[in-house]
mmCIF file of C-alpha atoms and ligand atoms in Angstrom:
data_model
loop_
_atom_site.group_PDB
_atom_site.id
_atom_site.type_symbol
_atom_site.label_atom_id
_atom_site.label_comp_id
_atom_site.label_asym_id
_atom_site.label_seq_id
_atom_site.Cartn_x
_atom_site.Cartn_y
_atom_site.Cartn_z
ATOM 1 C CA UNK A 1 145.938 133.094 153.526
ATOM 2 C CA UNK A 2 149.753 133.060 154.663
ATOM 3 C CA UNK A 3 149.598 129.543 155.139
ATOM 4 C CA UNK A 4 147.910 128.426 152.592
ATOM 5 C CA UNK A 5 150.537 130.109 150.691
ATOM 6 C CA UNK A 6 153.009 128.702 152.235
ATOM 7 C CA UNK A 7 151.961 125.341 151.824
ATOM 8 C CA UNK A 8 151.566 126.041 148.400
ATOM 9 C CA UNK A 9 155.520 126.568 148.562
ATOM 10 C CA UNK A 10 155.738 123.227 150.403
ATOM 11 C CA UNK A 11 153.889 121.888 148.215
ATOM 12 C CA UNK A 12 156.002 122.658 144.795
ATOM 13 C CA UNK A 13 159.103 122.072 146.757
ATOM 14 C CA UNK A 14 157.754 118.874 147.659
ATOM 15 C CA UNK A 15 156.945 118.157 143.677
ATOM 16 C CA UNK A 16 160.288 119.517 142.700
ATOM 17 C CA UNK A 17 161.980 117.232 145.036
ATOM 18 C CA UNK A 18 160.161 114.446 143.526
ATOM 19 C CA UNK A 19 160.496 115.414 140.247
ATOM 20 C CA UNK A 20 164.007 115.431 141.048
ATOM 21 C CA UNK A 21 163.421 111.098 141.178
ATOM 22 C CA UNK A 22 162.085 111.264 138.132
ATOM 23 C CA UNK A 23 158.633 110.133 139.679
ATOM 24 C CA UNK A 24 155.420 111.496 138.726
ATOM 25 C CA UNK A 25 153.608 109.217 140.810
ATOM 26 C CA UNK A 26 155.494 109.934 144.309
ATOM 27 C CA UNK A 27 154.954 113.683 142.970
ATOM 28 C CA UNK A 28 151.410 113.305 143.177
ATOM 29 C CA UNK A 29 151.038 111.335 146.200
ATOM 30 C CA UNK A 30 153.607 113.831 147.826
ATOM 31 C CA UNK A 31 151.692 116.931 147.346
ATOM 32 C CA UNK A 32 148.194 115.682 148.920
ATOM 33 C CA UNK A 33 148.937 115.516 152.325
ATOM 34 C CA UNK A 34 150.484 118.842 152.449
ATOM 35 C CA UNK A 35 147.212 119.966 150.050
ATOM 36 C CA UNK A 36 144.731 118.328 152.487
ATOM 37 C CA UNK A 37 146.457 120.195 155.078
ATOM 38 C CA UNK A 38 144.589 123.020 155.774
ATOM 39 C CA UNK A 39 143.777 122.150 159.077
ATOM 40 C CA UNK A 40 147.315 121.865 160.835
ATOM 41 C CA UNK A 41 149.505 124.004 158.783
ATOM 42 C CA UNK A 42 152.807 123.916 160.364
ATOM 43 C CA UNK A 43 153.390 119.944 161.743
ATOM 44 C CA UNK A 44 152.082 119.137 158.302
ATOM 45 C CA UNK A 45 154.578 120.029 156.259
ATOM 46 C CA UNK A 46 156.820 118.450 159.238
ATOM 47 C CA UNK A 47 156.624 114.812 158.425
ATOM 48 C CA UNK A 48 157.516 114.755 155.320
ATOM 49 C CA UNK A 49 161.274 115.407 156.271
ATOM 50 C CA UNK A 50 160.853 113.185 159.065
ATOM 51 C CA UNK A 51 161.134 109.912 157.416
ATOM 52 C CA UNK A 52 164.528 110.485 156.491
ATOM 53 C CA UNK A 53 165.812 112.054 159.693
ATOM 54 C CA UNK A 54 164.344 109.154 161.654
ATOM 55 C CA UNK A 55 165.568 106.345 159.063
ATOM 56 C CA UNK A 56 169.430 108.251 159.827
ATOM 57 C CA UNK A 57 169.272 108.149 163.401
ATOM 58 C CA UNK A 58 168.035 104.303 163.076
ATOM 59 C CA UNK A 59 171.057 103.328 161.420
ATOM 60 C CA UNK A 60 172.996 105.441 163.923
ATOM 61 C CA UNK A 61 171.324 103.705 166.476
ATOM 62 C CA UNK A 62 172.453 100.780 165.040
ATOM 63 C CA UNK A 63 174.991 102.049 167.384
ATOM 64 C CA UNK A 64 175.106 99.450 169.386
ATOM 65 C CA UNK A 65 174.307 99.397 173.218
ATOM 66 C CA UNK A 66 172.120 103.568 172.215
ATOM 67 C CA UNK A 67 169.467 101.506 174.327
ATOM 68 C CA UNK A 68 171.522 101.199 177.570
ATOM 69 C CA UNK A 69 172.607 103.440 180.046
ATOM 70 C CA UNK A 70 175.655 104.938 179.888
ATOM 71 C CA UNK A 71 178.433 104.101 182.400
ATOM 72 C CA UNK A 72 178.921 105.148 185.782
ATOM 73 C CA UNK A 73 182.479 106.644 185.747
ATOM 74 C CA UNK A 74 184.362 107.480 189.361
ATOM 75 C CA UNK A 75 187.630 108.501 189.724
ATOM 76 C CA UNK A 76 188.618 107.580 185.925
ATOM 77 C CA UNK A 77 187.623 104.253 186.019
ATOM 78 C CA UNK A 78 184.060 102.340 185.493
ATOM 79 C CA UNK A 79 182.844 99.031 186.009
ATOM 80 C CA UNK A 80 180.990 97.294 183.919
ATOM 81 C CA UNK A 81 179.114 94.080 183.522
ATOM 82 C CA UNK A 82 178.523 90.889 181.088
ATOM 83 C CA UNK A 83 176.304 88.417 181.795
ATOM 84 C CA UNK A 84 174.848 84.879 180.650
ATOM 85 C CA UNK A 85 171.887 86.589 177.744
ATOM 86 C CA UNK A 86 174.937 87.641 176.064
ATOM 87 C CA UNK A 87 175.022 91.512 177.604
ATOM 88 C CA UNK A 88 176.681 94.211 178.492
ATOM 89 C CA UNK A 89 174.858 96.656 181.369
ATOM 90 C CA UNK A 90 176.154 99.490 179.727
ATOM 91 C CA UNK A 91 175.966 101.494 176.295
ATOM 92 C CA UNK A 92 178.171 103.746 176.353
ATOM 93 C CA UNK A 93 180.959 105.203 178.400
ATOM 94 C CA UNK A 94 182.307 108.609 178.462
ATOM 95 C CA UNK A 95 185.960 109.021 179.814
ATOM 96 C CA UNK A 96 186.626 112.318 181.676
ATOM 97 C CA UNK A 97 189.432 114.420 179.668
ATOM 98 C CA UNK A 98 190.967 115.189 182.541
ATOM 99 C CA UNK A 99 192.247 111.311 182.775
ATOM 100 C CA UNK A 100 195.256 110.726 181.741
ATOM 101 C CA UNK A 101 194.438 106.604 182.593
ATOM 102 C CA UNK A 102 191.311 104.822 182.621
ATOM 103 C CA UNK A 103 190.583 102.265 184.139
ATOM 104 C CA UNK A 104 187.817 99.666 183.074
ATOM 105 C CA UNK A 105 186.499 96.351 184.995
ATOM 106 C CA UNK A 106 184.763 93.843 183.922
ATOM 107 C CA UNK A 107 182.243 91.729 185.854
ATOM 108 C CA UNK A 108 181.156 88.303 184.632
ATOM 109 C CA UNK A 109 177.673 88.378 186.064
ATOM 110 C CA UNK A 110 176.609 85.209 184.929
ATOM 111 C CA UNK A 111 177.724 81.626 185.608
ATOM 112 C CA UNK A 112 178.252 80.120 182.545
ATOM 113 C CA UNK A 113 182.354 79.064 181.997
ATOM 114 C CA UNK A 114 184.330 81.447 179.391
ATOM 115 C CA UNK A 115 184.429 78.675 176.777
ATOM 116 C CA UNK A 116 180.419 78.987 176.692
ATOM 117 C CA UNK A 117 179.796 82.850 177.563
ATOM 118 C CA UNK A 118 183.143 84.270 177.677
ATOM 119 C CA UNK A 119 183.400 87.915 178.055
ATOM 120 C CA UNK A 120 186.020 90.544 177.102
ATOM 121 C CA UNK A 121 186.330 94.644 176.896
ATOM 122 C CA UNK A 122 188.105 95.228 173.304
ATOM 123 C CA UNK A 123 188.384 99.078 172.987
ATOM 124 C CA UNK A 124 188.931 99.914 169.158
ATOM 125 C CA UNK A 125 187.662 102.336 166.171
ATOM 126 C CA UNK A 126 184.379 101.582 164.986
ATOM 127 C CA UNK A 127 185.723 101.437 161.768
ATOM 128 C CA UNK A 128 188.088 98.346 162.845
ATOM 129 C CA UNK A 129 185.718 96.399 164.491
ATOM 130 C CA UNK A 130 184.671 94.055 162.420
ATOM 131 C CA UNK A 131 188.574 93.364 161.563
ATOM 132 C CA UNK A 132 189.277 93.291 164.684
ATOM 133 C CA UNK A 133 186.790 90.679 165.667
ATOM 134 C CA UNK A 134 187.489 88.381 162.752
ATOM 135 C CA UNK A 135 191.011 88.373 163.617
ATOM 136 C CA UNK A 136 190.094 87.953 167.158
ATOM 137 C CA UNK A 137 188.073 84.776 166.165
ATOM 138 C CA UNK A 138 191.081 83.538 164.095
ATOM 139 C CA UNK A 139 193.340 84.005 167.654
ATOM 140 C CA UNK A 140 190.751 81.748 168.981
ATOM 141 C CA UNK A 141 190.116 80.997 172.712
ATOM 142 C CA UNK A 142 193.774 80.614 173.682
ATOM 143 C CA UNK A 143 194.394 84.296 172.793
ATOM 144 C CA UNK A 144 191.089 85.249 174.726
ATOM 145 C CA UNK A 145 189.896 85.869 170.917
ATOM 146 C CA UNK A 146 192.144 88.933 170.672
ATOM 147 C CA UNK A 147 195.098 89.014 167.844
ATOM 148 C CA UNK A 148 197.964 88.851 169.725
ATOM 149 C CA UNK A 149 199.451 92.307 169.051
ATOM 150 C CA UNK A 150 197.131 93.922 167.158
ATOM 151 C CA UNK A 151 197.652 97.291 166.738
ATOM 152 C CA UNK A 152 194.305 98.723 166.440
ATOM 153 C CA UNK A 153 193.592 97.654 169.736
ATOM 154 C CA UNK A 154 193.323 100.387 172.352
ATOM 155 C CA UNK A 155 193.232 98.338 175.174
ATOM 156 C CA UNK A 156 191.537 94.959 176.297
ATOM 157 C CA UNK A 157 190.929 92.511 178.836
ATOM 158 C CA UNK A 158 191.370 89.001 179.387
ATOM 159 C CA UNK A 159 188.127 86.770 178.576
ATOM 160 C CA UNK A 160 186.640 85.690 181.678
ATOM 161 C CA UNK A 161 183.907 83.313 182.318
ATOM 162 C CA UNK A 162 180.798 83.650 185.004
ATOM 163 C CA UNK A 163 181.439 84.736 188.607
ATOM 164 C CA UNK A 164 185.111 86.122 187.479
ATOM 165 C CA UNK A 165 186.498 90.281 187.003
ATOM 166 C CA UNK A 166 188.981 91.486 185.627
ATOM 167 C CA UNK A 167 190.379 94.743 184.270
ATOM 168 C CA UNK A 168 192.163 97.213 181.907
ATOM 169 C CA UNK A 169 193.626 100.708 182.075
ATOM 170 C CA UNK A 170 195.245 102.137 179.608
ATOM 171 C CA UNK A 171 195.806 105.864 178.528
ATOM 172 C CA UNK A 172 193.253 108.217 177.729
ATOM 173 C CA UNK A 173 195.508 109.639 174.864
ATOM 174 C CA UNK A 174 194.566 106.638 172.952
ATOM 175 C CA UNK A 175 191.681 107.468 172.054
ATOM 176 C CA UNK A 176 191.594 110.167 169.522
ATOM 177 C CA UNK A 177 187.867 111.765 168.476
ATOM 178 C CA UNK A 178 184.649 110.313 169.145
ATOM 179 C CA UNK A 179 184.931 107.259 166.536
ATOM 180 C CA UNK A 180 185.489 104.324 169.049
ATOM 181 C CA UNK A 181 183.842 101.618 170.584
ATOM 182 C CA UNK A 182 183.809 98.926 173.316
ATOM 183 C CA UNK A 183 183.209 95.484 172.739
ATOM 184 C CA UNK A 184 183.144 91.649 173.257
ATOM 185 C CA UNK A 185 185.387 89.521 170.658
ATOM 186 C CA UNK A 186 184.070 86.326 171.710
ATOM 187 C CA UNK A 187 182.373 84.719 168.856
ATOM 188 C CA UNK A 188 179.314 86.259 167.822
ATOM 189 C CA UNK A 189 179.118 88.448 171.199
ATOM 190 C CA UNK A 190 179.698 92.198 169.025
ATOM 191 C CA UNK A 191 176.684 92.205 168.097
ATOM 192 C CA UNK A 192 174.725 92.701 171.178
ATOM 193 C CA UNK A 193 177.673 93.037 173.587
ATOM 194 C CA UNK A 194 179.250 96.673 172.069
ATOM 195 C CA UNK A 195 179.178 100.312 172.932
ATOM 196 C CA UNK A 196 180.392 103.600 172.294
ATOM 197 C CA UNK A 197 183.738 105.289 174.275
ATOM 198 C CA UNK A 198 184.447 108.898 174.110
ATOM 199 C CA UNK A 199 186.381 111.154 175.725
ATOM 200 C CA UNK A 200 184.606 114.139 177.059
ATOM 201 C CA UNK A 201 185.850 117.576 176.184
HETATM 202 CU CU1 CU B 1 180.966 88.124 175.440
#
């Protein structure tokens, strides 16, 4: 009797919350699972919330590079890799606090020249990105596709093309709360070829 009572509750909240949308129709479609329920009491009420909670972590997952491992990090630095599909081998990296520099290298992978599949590490706030990029495709290939000077930058490479490395360091201090990302500026690459940077606590 408890649970029935208690999805009874669910229930109303559920109709209250859709009430709430001014929807009579999502009202009535929204109590009947949680009516039909009888059988499995306590996951039923459970996907109703669900929905939502999945459709936020989508968009965070949006996040580019969530589907790739993180980094290997030694000694404060990593090494990381781009290749000819347009990748990056890595999601994420996480920079130890107790670095004061970090160090990141970048291996072309591929074979393709950097005017066809170049590859750069931009380091900036997620929130400047896009900026960043557009600016960085104004520069245009001279400039690597990186503003010359531009101060939301963290740090960057050079663009390299298959076969070559290169690398960055720059300090840790940079980069301040969890907001930032890595990325490539050459044209179009962002949108597969970015990742998140944080510094560890
Ligand atoms: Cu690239």
């Amino acid at each position: 009797m408890n649970t029935r009572t208690s999805f009874l509750i669910a229930a109303c909240a559920l109709v209250l919350a859709a009430c709430g949308d001014k929807s009579p129709d999502t009202a009535s479609v929204a109590t009947e699972p949680a009516a039909a329920a009888d059988a499995a009491p306590a996951t039923e009420t459970a996907p109703a919330p669900a929905p939502q909670a999945t459709d936020t972590s989508a968009s965070a997952a949006a996040t580019p590079g969530s589907d790739k491992p993180a980094a290997v990090v030694t000694d404060c630095a990593t090494e990381i890799e781009g290749n000819d599909l347009m990748q990056f081998n890595v999601g994420s990296i996480a920079v130890p606090a107790s670095c004061t520099e970090f160090k990141i290298t970048l291996k072309h992978v591929g074979k393709l020249a950097a005017a066809v599949m170049g590859h750069n590490v931009v380091i900036a706030e997620a929130s400047d990105v896009q900026a960043v990029n557009t600016d960085g495709l104004a520069a245009g290939p001279d400039a690597g596709y990186v503003k010359p000077g531009d101060a939301r930058i963290v740090a960057h490479t050079e663009l390299i093309g298959g076969g070559q490395a290169t690398f960055v360091s720059f300090p840790v201090s940079k980069i301040q709360g969890d907001g930032y990302e890595f990325f490539c500026s050459f044209p179009g690459h962002a949108a597969l070829m970015k990742g998140t940077i944080t510094v560890g606590k």
